[in-house]
XYZ file of C-alpha atoms in Angstrom:
719
model
C 4.361 -99.301 56.007
C 5.764 -97.117 58.770
C 4.407 -97.196 62.317
C 3.215 -93.597 61.917
C 1.250 -94.493 58.741
C -0.272 -97.545 60.454
C -1.343 -95.483 63.472
C -2.878 -92.881 61.165
C -4.863 -95.557 59.321
C -6.143 -96.974 62.602
C -7.155 -93.505 63.754
C -8.991 -92.844 60.489
C -10.754 -96.192 60.681
C -11.811 -95.513 64.270
C -13.051 -92.058 63.251
C -15.108 -93.580 60.422
C -16.502 -96.221 62.783
C -17.368 -93.550 65.366
C -18.965 -91.343 62.707
C -20.905 -94.312 61.385
C -22.083 -95.251 64.878
C -23.108 -91.665 65.542
C -24.968 -91.501 62.222
C -26.762 -94.772 62.953
C -27.872 -93.468 66.331
C -29.060 -90.176 64.831
C -30.996 -92.090 62.178
C -33.011 -93.881 64.849
C -36.324 -92.141 65.596
C -36.201 -92.947 69.317
C -33.153 -90.728 69.649
C -35.058 -87.759 68.269
C -38.094 -88.607 70.379
C -35.872 -88.624 73.471
C -34.348 -85.267 72.476
C -37.789 -83.753 71.880
C -39.044 -85.109 75.200
C -36.110 -83.617 77.091
C -36.499 -80.317 75.265
C -40.238 -80.410 75.958
C -39.585 -80.814 79.675
C -37.137 -77.896 79.719
C -39.655 -75.676 77.919
C -42.346 -76.646 80.431
C -40.033 -76.293 83.398
C -38.793 -72.822 82.377
C -40.625 -70.106 84.389
C -42.845 -72.830 85.844
C -43.367 -70.974 89.115
C -42.946 -67.386 87.971
C -46.701 -66.794 87.684
C -49.040 -66.665 90.663
C -51.600 -69.436 90.996
C -54.836 -68.149 89.514
C -58.249 -68.906 90.992
C -58.822 -72.291 89.315
C -55.384 -73.502 90.409
C -55.830 -72.333 93.987
C -59.284 -73.898 94.022
C -58.072 -77.320 92.882
C -55.243 -77.212 95.440
C -57.821 -76.454 98.138
C -59.907 -79.433 97.015
C -56.836 -81.671 96.762
C -56.154 -80.997 100.451
C -59.463 -82.599 101.433
C -59.586 -85.985 103.109
C -59.183 -89.120 101.017
C -62.805 -90.321 101.547
C -64.109 -86.953 100.381
C -61.933 -87.100 97.272
C -63.058 -90.624 96.455
C -66.680 -89.500 96.692
C -65.878 -87.054 93.892
C -65.704 -89.937 91.401
C -69.437 -90.509 91.790
C -70.626 -86.918 92.051
C -72.217 -85.393 88.975
C -70.848 -81.924 89.644
C -67.225 -82.961 90.219
C -64.885 -82.146 87.351
C -61.496 -83.821 87.142
C -61.632 -86.074 90.235
C -58.684 -88.193 89.107
C -56.290 -85.269 88.762
C -57.453 -83.869 92.116
C -56.755 -87.237 93.740
C -53.322 -87.425 92.129
C -52.550 -83.884 93.250
C -53.609 -84.895 96.780
C -50.940 -87.606 96.911
C -48.411 -85.379 95.121
C -48.768 -82.594 97.709
C -48.916 -85.066 100.603
C -45.648 -86.685 99.503
C -43.966 -83.286 99.232
C -45.173 -82.292 102.710
C -44.158 -85.606 104.263
C -40.610 -85.717 102.889
C -38.327 -82.659 103.124
C -35.741 -84.569 101.085
C -38.250 -85.141 98.277
C -39.302 -81.506 98.452
C -35.705 -80.331 98.050
C -35.187 -82.727 95.150
C -38.362 -81.544 93.398
C -37.304 -77.928 93.900
C -34.144 -78.766 91.969
C -36.202 -80.402 89.214
C -39.053 -77.890 88.896
C -38.001 -74.607 90.519
C -37.419 -72.863 93.811
C -40.926 -71.696 94.756
C -44.053 -73.529 95.857
C -46.020 -72.709 92.700
C -43.479 -74.667 90.664
C -43.974 -77.751 92.825
C -47.757 -77.516 92.599
C -47.559 -77.315 88.790
C -44.934 -80.031 88.504
C -47.552 -82.746 88.072
C -49.092 -81.016 85.043
C -45.604 -80.457 83.598
C -44.866 -84.198 83.884
C -47.983 -85.158 81.935
C -47.295 -82.414 79.392
C -43.838 -83.854 78.813
C -45.011 -87.480 78.763
C -47.492 -86.697 75.975
C -44.647 -86.035 73.514
C -43.575 -89.688 72.911
C -47.253 -90.708 72.717
C -47.741 -87.990 70.122
C -44.933 -89.560 68.120
C -46.646 -92.936 68.411
C -49.968 -91.687 67.055
C -48.320 -89.711 64.250
C -46.224 -92.745 63.332
C -49.296 -94.953 63.030
C -50.947 -92.390 60.751
C -48.068 -91.713 58.378
C -44.796 -93.255 59.440
C -41.768 -92.148 61.505
C -41.267 -88.758 59.845
C -44.862 -87.700 60.430
C -44.542 -88.960 64.004
C -41.422 -86.869 64.613
C -42.937 -83.743 63.085
C -46.104 -84.190 65.153
C -44.093 -84.667 68.339
C -42.013 -81.615 67.447
C -45.086 -79.438 66.999
C -46.429 -80.556 70.387
C -43.048 -79.938 72.006
C -43.055 -76.265 71.036
C -46.806 -75.622 71.068
C -47.512 -72.520 73.240
C -51.047 -73.658 74.134
C -49.822 -77.018 75.412
C -46.885 -75.418 77.234
C -49.280 -72.931 78.851
C -51.428 -75.729 80.274
C -48.328 -77.722 81.216
C -47.562 -74.775 83.501
C -51.064 -74.733 84.958
C -51.988 -76.866 87.983
C -55.013 -78.324 86.233
C -55.971 -81.561 84.515
C -55.665 -80.498 80.887
C -52.262 -82.020 80.086
C -53.437 -85.247 81.699
C -56.455 -85.089 79.368
C -54.156 -84.757 76.327
C -51.969 -87.599 77.609
C -54.941 -89.920 78.138
C -56.481 -88.948 74.778
C -53.301 -90.120 73.063
C -52.984 -93.245 75.227
C -56.612 -94.282 74.713
C -56.481 -93.624 70.956
C -53.255 -95.589 70.487
C -54.641 -98.540 72.425
C -57.862 -98.310 70.418
C -55.959 -98.594 67.153
C -53.908 -101.538 68.405
C -57.000 -103.294 69.766
C -58.784 -102.890 66.440
C -55.670 -104.126 64.658
C -55.007 -107.273 66.654
C -58.347 -107.869 68.380
C -56.697 -109.446 71.407
C -58.458 -109.547 74.761
C -55.387 -108.053 76.441
C -55.386 -104.981 74.165
C -59.138 -104.483 74.458
C -58.876 -104.598 78.252
C -56.009 -102.094 78.090
C -58.167 -99.818 75.971
C -61.121 -100.146 78.357
C -58.995 -99.308 81.405
C -57.286 -96.350 79.715
C -60.653 -94.982 78.610
C -62.073 -95.351 82.105
C -59.121 -93.348 83.373
C -59.583 -90.742 80.644
C -63.263 -90.272 81.495
C -62.366 -89.398 85.103
C -59.963 -86.667 83.987
C -62.510 -84.163 82.668
C -66.200 -84.146 81.817
C -65.329 -83.292 78.198
C -63.261 -86.487 77.844
C -66.434 -88.155 76.650
C -65.944 -86.285 73.387
C -62.826 -88.368 72.747
C -64.788 -91.585 73.159
C -67.458 -90.183 70.859
C -64.789 -89.334 68.261
C -63.405 -92.874 68.429
C -66.858 -94.361 67.915
C -67.615 -92.015 65.009
C -64.317 -92.920 63.324
C -64.721 -96.675 63.698
C -66.581 -97.455 60.406
C -64.059 -95.372 58.478
C -61.102 -96.894 60.321
C -62.207 -100.390 59.357
C -62.931 -99.415 55.743
C -66.296 -101.178 55.689
C -66.673 -100.567 51.970
C -63.184 -101.934 51.191
C -62.720 -105.230 53.038
C -60.660 -106.976 50.343
C -57.881 -109.337 51.322
C -55.264 -107.214 49.588
C -54.212 -103.587 49.574
C -55.280 -101.878 46.405
C -53.324 -99.037 44.834
C -56.094 -96.723 43.715
C -53.862 -95.060 41.178
C -52.800 -98.174 39.296
C -55.540 -100.594 40.234
C -52.856 -103.105 41.254
C -53.344 -105.185 44.338
C -50.563 -106.151 46.691
C -50.977 -109.669 48.009
C -49.951 -110.796 51.434
C -50.044 -114.466 52.362
C -50.810 -113.575 56.003
C -54.324 -112.563 57.040
C -54.073 -108.823 57.655
C -57.031 -108.568 59.996
C -58.976 -110.983 62.153
C -62.448 -112.080 61.219
C -64.542 -108.858 61.335
C -67.313 -110.675 63.188
C -65.029 -111.500 66.137
C -63.670 -107.956 66.137
C -67.183 -106.493 66.216
C -68.106 -108.737 69.149
C -65.076 -107.676 71.184
C -65.565 -104.044 70.219
C -69.144 -104.246 71.503
C -68.052 -105.802 74.783
C -65.413 -103.094 75.213
C -67.989 -100.343 74.698
C -70.362 -101.958 77.181
C -67.600 -102.265 79.778
C -66.724 -98.598 79.304
C -70.238 -97.173 79.299
C -72.126 -99.214 81.900
C -70.121 -98.034 84.979
C -70.072 -94.378 83.938
C -73.577 -94.108 82.475
C -75.304 -93.068 85.751
C -72.675 -90.402 86.416
C -72.813 -89.177 82.814
C -76.581 -88.963 83.051
C -76.494 -86.940 86.268
C -73.672 -84.779 84.925
C -75.588 -84.000 81.756
C -78.691 -83.138 83.780
C -76.666 -80.777 85.998
C -75.114 -79.115 82.976
C -78.361 -78.552 81.144
C -79.970 -77.203 84.302
C -77.117 -74.698 84.456
C -76.179 -75.764 87.979
C -72.486 -76.215 87.168
C -71.729 -73.009 85.295
C -73.593 -70.357 87.246
C -74.073 -68.039 84.273
C -70.340 -67.482 83.865
C -70.213 -67.917 80.101
C -71.769 -66.137 77.162
C -73.217 -67.830 74.042
C -70.636 -68.624 71.352
C -71.309 -69.553 67.722
C -69.548 -72.276 65.761
C -67.482 -69.796 63.727
C -66.372 -68.064 66.940
C -65.420 -71.407 68.498
C -63.392 -72.463 65.457
C -61.778 -69.039 65.094
C -60.781 -68.999 68.757
C -59.279 -72.459 68.817
C -57.416 -71.806 65.571
C -55.585 -69.020 67.391
C -55.227 -70.894 70.683
C -53.997 -74.120 69.107
C -51.446 -72.238 67.013
C -49.956 -69.624 69.352
C -52.229 -69.526 72.420
C -51.917 -65.736 72.599
C -49.696 -63.238 70.837
C -49.667 -59.645 69.689
C -50.795 -58.674 66.179
C -49.883 -59.653 63.533
C -48.371 -62.832 65.000
C -51.696 -64.299 66.078
C -53.008 -63.991 62.525
C -49.807 -65.318 60.935
C -49.617 -68.291 63.289
C -53.295 -69.276 63.112
C -53.532 -68.888 59.325
C -50.272 -70.766 58.731
C -51.271 -73.698 60.904
C -54.795 -73.722 59.463
C -53.458 -73.854 55.900
C -51.017 -76.620 56.816
C -53.802 -78.624 58.490
C -55.935 -78.250 55.370
C -53.072 -79.377 53.139
C -52.393 -82.260 55.494
C -56.031 -83.334 55.402
C -56.032 -83.341 51.607
C -52.752 -85.229 51.497
C -53.970 -87.904 53.906
C -57.236 -88.316 52.031
C -55.561 -88.632 48.649
C -52.949 -91.058 50.004
C -50.351 -90.117 47.382
C -47.819 -92.559 46.136
C -45.097 -91.873 48.695
C -47.464 -92.085 51.651
C -49.062 -95.258 50.240
C -45.647 -96.875 50.029
C -44.977 -95.993 53.672
C -48.412 -97.243 54.691
C -47.914 -100.492 52.738
C -44.640 -101.130 54.553
C -46.330 -100.273 57.835
C -49.259 -102.577 57.080
C -47.020 -105.508 56.160
C -44.884 -105.063 59.280
C -47.761 -104.554 61.685
C -50.515 -106.549 60.028
C -52.617 -103.352 60.013
C -55.233 -102.363 57.504
C -56.753 -99.530 59.532
C -57.245 -96.198 57.829
C -55.825 -94.368 60.815
C -56.079 -90.891 59.351
C -59.858 -91.096 59.781
C -59.352 -91.271 63.538
C -57.305 -88.068 63.342
C -60.084 -86.342 61.392
C -62.651 -87.498 63.927
C -60.546 -86.494 66.949
C -60.340 -83.019 65.426
C -63.880 -82.468 64.145
C -66.129 -84.515 66.432
C -65.246 -82.755 69.731
C -65.691 -79.328 68.128
C -69.034 -80.100 66.534
C -70.369 -81.987 69.560
C -69.251 -79.248 71.928
C -70.874 -76.624 69.742
C -74.114 -78.645 69.844
C -73.954 -78.573 73.658
C -73.439 -74.801 73.665
C -76.662 -74.359 71.705
C -78.417 -75.438 74.897
C -75.904 -74.253 77.462
C -73.140 -71.699 76.740
C -69.973 -72.875 78.459
C -67.232 -72.428 75.872
C -63.627 -72.186 77.006
C -60.795 -73.089 74.571
C -59.160 -75.339 77.148
C -62.252 -77.568 77.171
C -61.351 -78.641 73.622
C -57.666 -79.314 74.264
C -58.253 -83.007 73.517
C -58.533 -82.000 69.831
C -55.057 -80.385 69.843
C -53.000 -83.543 69.034
C -55.131 -84.354 65.971
C -54.822 -80.776 64.697
C -51.039 -80.837 65.100
C -50.819 -84.164 63.247
C -52.755 -82.633 60.356
C -50.397 -79.629 60.360
C -47.390 -81.964 60.380
C -48.907 -83.843 57.426
C -49.223 -80.449 55.710
C -45.488 -79.862 56.117
C -44.821 -83.260 54.554
C -47.165 -82.410 51.685
C -45.170 -79.212 51.050
C -41.918 -81.187 51.237
C -43.131 -83.524 48.516
C -43.620 -80.484 46.273
C -40.344 -78.782 47.218
C -38.199 -78.745 50.344
C -38.069 -74.939 50.288
C -41.855 -74.804 50.676
C -41.706 -77.012 53.783
C -38.961 -74.793 55.226
C -41.068 -71.692 54.538
C -44.060 -73.321 56.237
C -41.948 -74.209 59.252
C -40.692 -70.620 59.493
C -44.220 -69.242 59.280
C -45.122 -71.464 62.235
C -41.869 -70.953 64.114
C -41.749 -67.162 64.247
C -45.225 -66.691 65.808
C -44.442 -69.536 68.207
C -41.250 -67.851 69.396
C -43.040 -64.516 69.683
C -45.903 -66.068 71.669
C -43.584 -67.924 74.040
C -41.423 -64.865 74.672
C -44.299 -62.411 74.972
C -46.851 -64.478 76.899
C -45.715 -67.837 78.301
C -42.365 -66.511 79.471
C -43.304 -62.858 79.858
C -41.956 -60.889 82.809
C -45.427 -59.329 83.125
C -48.149 -61.296 84.914
C -50.456 -63.104 82.483
C -52.527 -65.027 85.021
C -54.545 -63.604 87.903
C -51.897 -62.207 90.226
C -53.242 -63.327 93.596
C -49.722 -63.649 94.936
C -48.991 -59.976 94.282
C -52.412 -58.789 95.487
C -52.395 -60.697 98.765
C -48.725 -59.926 99.330
C -49.434 -56.198 99.047
C -52.426 -56.480 101.353
C -50.431 -58.397 103.982
C -47.776 -55.677 104.008
C -50.437 -53.116 104.956
C -52.785 -55.211 107.083
C -53.664 -54.020 110.609
C -55.152 -55.751 113.644
C -58.657 -54.305 113.335
C -58.923 -54.869 109.564
C -61.097 -57.374 107.728
C -60.663 -58.997 104.325
C -63.825 -59.038 102.220
C -63.810 -61.323 99.164
C -66.280 -60.858 96.321
C -67.385 -63.016 94.600
C -67.161 -65.242 97.668
C -66.042 -68.368 95.818
C -62.644 -66.719 95.249
C -61.882 -67.159 98.945
C -59.735 -70.181 98.040
C -57.276 -67.888 96.227
C -57.065 -65.588 99.251
C -56.644 -68.517 101.632
C -53.830 -69.977 99.545
C -51.662 -66.864 99.833
C -52.855 -65.240 103.062
C -50.669 -66.477 105.880
C -50.813 -64.903 109.333
C -47.576 -64.708 111.295
C -44.334 -65.542 109.562
C -41.298 -63.259 109.287
C -43.543 -60.237 108.689
C -45.730 -60.912 111.760
C -48.807 -60.649 109.551
C -51.889 -60.133 111.737
C -54.661 -62.704 111.852
C -57.874 -60.991 110.721
C -61.339 -62.099 109.660
C -61.864 -63.180 106.054
C -65.454 -62.374 105.034
C -67.174 -63.514 101.849
C -70.142 -62.072 99.970
C -72.349 -64.759 98.376
C -73.286 -64.684 94.738
C -76.060 -62.191 94.059
C -77.601 -64.910 91.878
C -78.223 -67.078 94.950
C -81.896 -67.939 95.300
C -83.539 -65.924 98.071
C -80.589 -63.539 98.382
C -82.095 -60.130 97.696
C -81.307 -56.507 98.537
C -82.111 -56.853 102.251
C -79.965 -59.959 102.623
C -77.101 -58.278 100.755
C -77.271 -55.165 102.945
C -77.240 -57.193 106.154
C -74.348 -59.356 104.895
C -72.314 -56.242 104.107
C -73.029 -54.733 107.521
C -72.007 -57.977 109.202
C -68.733 -57.923 107.262
C -67.752 -54.475 108.557
C -69.122 -54.615 112.126
C -66.425 -53.985 114.759
C -63.725 -53.527 112.130
C -61.826 -50.329 111.459
C -60.945 -50.969 107.828
C -61.692 -53.505 105.112
C -59.665 -54.761 102.187
C -62.161 -55.556 99.442
C -60.564 -58.132 97.136
C -62.233 -58.750 93.800
C -61.643 -59.872 90.237
C -63.070 -57.296 87.818
C -64.171 -59.877 85.242
C -65.791 -62.134 87.815
C -67.324 -59.206 89.660
C -68.927 -57.983 86.424
C -70.430 -61.436 85.876
C -71.787 -61.701 89.419
C -72.696 -58.067 90.008
C -73.028 -56.101 86.744
C -74.437 -53.087 88.631
C -71.480 -53.097 91.064
C -73.767 -52.985 94.093
C -71.171 -54.457 96.473
C -68.301 -52.197 95.476
C -70.474 -49.082 95.465
C -71.837 -49.909 98.937
C -68.305 -49.720 100.294
C -67.165 -46.726 98.259
C -70.282 -44.571 98.752
C -70.878 -45.303 102.445
C -67.270 -45.227 103.591
C -63.893 -43.806 102.576
C -61.520 -45.383 100.065
C -57.880 -44.962 101.078
C -56.127 -47.280 98.623
C -56.699 -48.901 95.224
C -54.222 -51.407 93.850
C -54.707 -53.040 90.455
C -52.993 -56.347 89.716
C -53.462 -58.557 86.700
C -56.970 -59.951 87.082
C -57.279 -58.839 90.729
C -58.091 -55.466 92.292
C -57.710 -54.559 95.972
C -59.620 -51.646 97.525
C -58.709 -50.298 100.963
C -61.819 -48.958 102.733
C -61.717 -46.978 106.009
C -64.785 -46.656 108.262
C -63.487 -43.743 110.402
C -64.264 -45.825 113.459
C -65.729 -49.249 113.976
C -69.341 -49.589 112.728
C -71.828 -50.918 115.304
C -68.995 -51.064 117.817
C -66.782 -48.908 120.054
C -64.804 -45.968 118.689
C -61.008 -46.457 118.769
C -59.262 -43.646 120.636
C -55.607 -42.689 120.123
C -53.094 -44.522 122.324
C -51.044 -41.334 122.629
C -53.177 -38.244 123.210
C -50.997 -35.235 122.397
C -53.312 -32.369 121.363
C -52.000 -29.522 119.218
C -53.882 -26.762 117.384
C -52.921 -25.035 114.143
C -53.816 -21.429 113.508
C -56.224 -22.360 110.674
C -58.575 -24.184 113.060
C -57.231 -27.714 112.486
C -56.556 -29.758 115.610
C -54.183 -32.693 115.974
C -55.466 -34.984 118.749
C -53.051 -37.920 118.958
C -51.726 -41.062 117.308
C -51.274 -44.829 117.433
C -48.261 -46.901 116.499
C -50.051 -50.064 115.340
C -46.970 -52.229 115.671
C -47.211 -55.948 114.892
C -44.447 -57.240 117.119
C -45.123 -58.065 120.761
C -41.977 -56.230 121.869
C -43.301 -53.006 120.249
C -40.388 -52.715 117.827
C -40.467 -52.109 114.084
C -38.073 -53.938 111.721
C -36.304 -51.936 109.065
C -37.255 -52.570 105.390
C -40.915 -52.797 106.418
C -44.049 -50.653 106.506
C -44.492 -48.716 109.741
C -48.259 -48.394 110.481
C -49.013 -44.928 111.868
C -52.535 -43.732 112.684
C -53.167 -39.985 113.104
C -56.246 -38.348 114.661
C -57.529 -34.948 113.514
C -60.496 -32.615 114.006
C -61.489 -29.493 112.074
C -63.073 -26.756 114.190
C -64.889 -25.416 111.141
C -65.230 -26.074 107.415
C -61.773 -25.829 105.818
C -61.548 -23.943 102.545
C -58.539 -25.780 101.089
C -56.686 -29.064 101.117
C -53.610 -29.635 103.235
C -50.741 -32.076 102.983
C -49.430 -33.843 106.082
C -45.660 -34.211 106.033
C -44.350 -37.083 108.175
C -40.631 -37.171 108.954
C -38.666 -39.933 110.684
C -35.171 -39.232 111.992
C -32.584 -41.677 113.286
C -30.853 -41.253 116.691
C -28.241 -38.974 115.103
C -30.929 -36.681 113.684
C -30.558 -37.878 110.089
C -33.795 -37.833 108.064
C -34.576 -41.364 106.843
C -38.258 -40.970 105.844
C -39.882 -37.830 104.436
C -43.364 -38.324 103.006
C -46.144 -35.796 102.364
C -49.685 -36.884 101.510
C -53.245 -35.803 102.037
C -55.445 -37.630 104.527
C -56.093 -41.290 103.659
C -53.402 -41.157 100.965
C -55.130 -38.134 99.437
C -58.506 -39.866 99.036
C -60.175 -37.698 101.748
C -59.144 -34.063 101.195
C -59.360 -31.777 104.229
C -61.796 -29.483 102.375
C -64.326 -32.349 102.554
C -64.003 -32.958 106.288
C -67.191 -32.365 108.281
C -66.638 -29.842 111.120
C -66.155 -31.078 114.689
C -65.781 -34.689 113.566
C -62.862 -36.859 114.512
C -60.946 -37.939 111.406
C -58.719 -41.024 111.430
C -55.839 -40.937 108.963
C -53.823 -44.091 108.209
C -50.240 -43.814 107.016
C -47.967 -46.697 106.047
C -44.401 -45.423 105.956
C -41.776 -47.540 104.242
C -38.612 -47.761 106.336
C -35.375 -48.200 104.365
C -33.299 -51.331 104.844
C -30.050 -51.255 106.784
C -31.190 -48.774 109.453
C -29.203 -48.677 112.670
C -31.041 -50.127 115.665
C -32.309 -47.534 118.140
C -35.054 -45.049 118.931
C -36.240 -42.913 116.027
C -38.118 -39.625 116.243
C -41.304 -38.875 114.320
C -42.518 -35.355 113.566
C -45.341 -33.739 111.557
C -45.811 -30.590 109.511
C -48.788 -29.235 107.532
C -48.921 -27.037 104.470
C -51.443 -26.186 101.724
C -51.416 -28.716 98.882
C -48.672 -27.891 96.395
C -47.105 -25.227 98.650
C -44.489 -26.967 100.838
C -42.838 -23.643 101.704
C -46.058 -22.305 103.322
C -45.962 -24.290 106.580
C -48.894 -23.885 108.954
C -48.040 -22.475 112.364
C -49.077 -23.958 115.669
C -50.857 -21.798 118.228
C -48.168 -22.637 120.774
C -45.512 -21.525 118.292
C -43.459 -23.195 115.608
C -44.696 -25.381 112.774
C -43.508 -28.882 113.696
C -45.154 -31.431 115.998
C -42.597 -33.815 117.490
C -44.284 -36.972 118.744
C -43.214 -37.867 122.274
C -43.280 -41.641 121.798
C -40.088 -42.890 120.102
C -40.128 -45.578 117.438
C -37.800 -48.471 118.270
C -36.245 -49.851 115.068
C -34.557 -53.272 114.923
C -32.940 -55.187 112.052
C -35.184 -57.288 109.844
C -34.783 -61.005 110.465
C -36.485 -63.316 107.922
């Protein structure tokens, strides 16, 4: 044999060995679990900080910033929801603030903005649930069912959505899986160590969310079925053939000892939390914790909603219907398949039982984890309507396991059917992720955009009025005085809930007057949905809009900002123009002066920013038409850099509506372009009838243009 032939044989043998090693690795389930976990993290990390924090997220961040003693008190308060996650978020945020190096590292892991860091904790728990999902699926139906279940959770839009939400819901899913797995192992082996592990994990789970008790209830309901009380034979009977497989080892401990330890475990779980559960239930049924925010929901509506949410979260027609129906059909097929325990599944279960010493009918726990929370929650809503799909997220893993079992049932009929089922689930999932989870359009309440816009236009004598008042936490999270934009520090006022006991019309009127006293303008920040719940007659908004003058309305996703001008300062002194330069037009309209309301102490205005100009007018008599005010800004060379024509108060207060002999204050925010040369810029004004820019009004002293004497000093923007 030649050297070349020998080398070729060695190469081929090495290639076969490498291919065999690769195949053996691929055949190991842990490899696929690791791949799914990594992929799950990437899906939860993608666009993690692209959405603004919505109210609930901002609120939990505000609470997480409280002192440690206050947070620890939350574990014993009946009205506190999710104290464990809030405590964890406290330490998470504290660690980020204390270590710039850690902050930079976490920015690399989760994303460049602060929202990504805040949501990183939820993303971690969302990712960590994937291997636990495999574990529960494996115990129900073997490795393949475990992998399919983990795969469905990896790509599930509803779970990804809450993994990108700074709330406790992914921790609730994680602890549901952890507690259920430990429960199955404790029932299997009946060791003190496993029962203690189950007790501790369940304690932790019950501090995650008030609805975590539904998981414990589901475990208790499933217990008689898990143990197969009516089938306690020493062997495993094949119901199809009547044969019995013998096993020389005892498959389960003495049921009496297991029942004793189960009872002790339940006592250890329930006794410490019973007083809190009792107080919590009393608060719920008194309605003290929900404030009338929710509307009654029937069982069919609850099931229909979660079918959609658990399948695709949210998508456009017809993808919502395709996704929810496909997953519902698969879950039904999976339920039938698990109940019938067909020959292939029985063989897998027999191997599992012999290797693990297990005789538990684990699929009954899956059924209970799916049905019990839904039915129990519906029973609660009969007394107190508080339905939100996220409150039932603990039932998501069980539903996905049933759907995965449905895919296996189709595969046993024909592989093509399983592929078709996977496609029917996959296409709506992709559409939902692209159109909602990863959409370029805001899907959550856009407080970041709303407050950012308001800060760009905020002036020294403004006030921020938040209604409903509890949303102040969202404003406080994003409103930051100072900074590169020299944002002014102004008062933030809140309007209490109109449902507050003893807060009637007189109290509301006085609260509104107090909010506007000695302020020149107000930015009314509200959420339309929440406002409608708190104030269905829109008393607060109409008080501002009917008594004063709207000059701006900006609609963001879930948040609306109204700019309200008072034409002075109510119950306070009247602001006069800093620069009094009177001019009169031939139509009886007088220009009285202006103010440059500059933010910087050196009285300069950066380029690429909004220049706040205030103009003062007076009409000598009733004007018969509306006029546009053209404002022009020219650089030192005379080049026009800004040319903007609008009616008074951005067109909201037409000149034909001005009362005679009344001073009118007109606010203009003029956007300066970026890259302007430093220097003194000239500002001038012209007037013309609306829609007729070629019909300029003449001044009594001649000409048609007012050149303001005070120059505007422009400097480069420095972030």
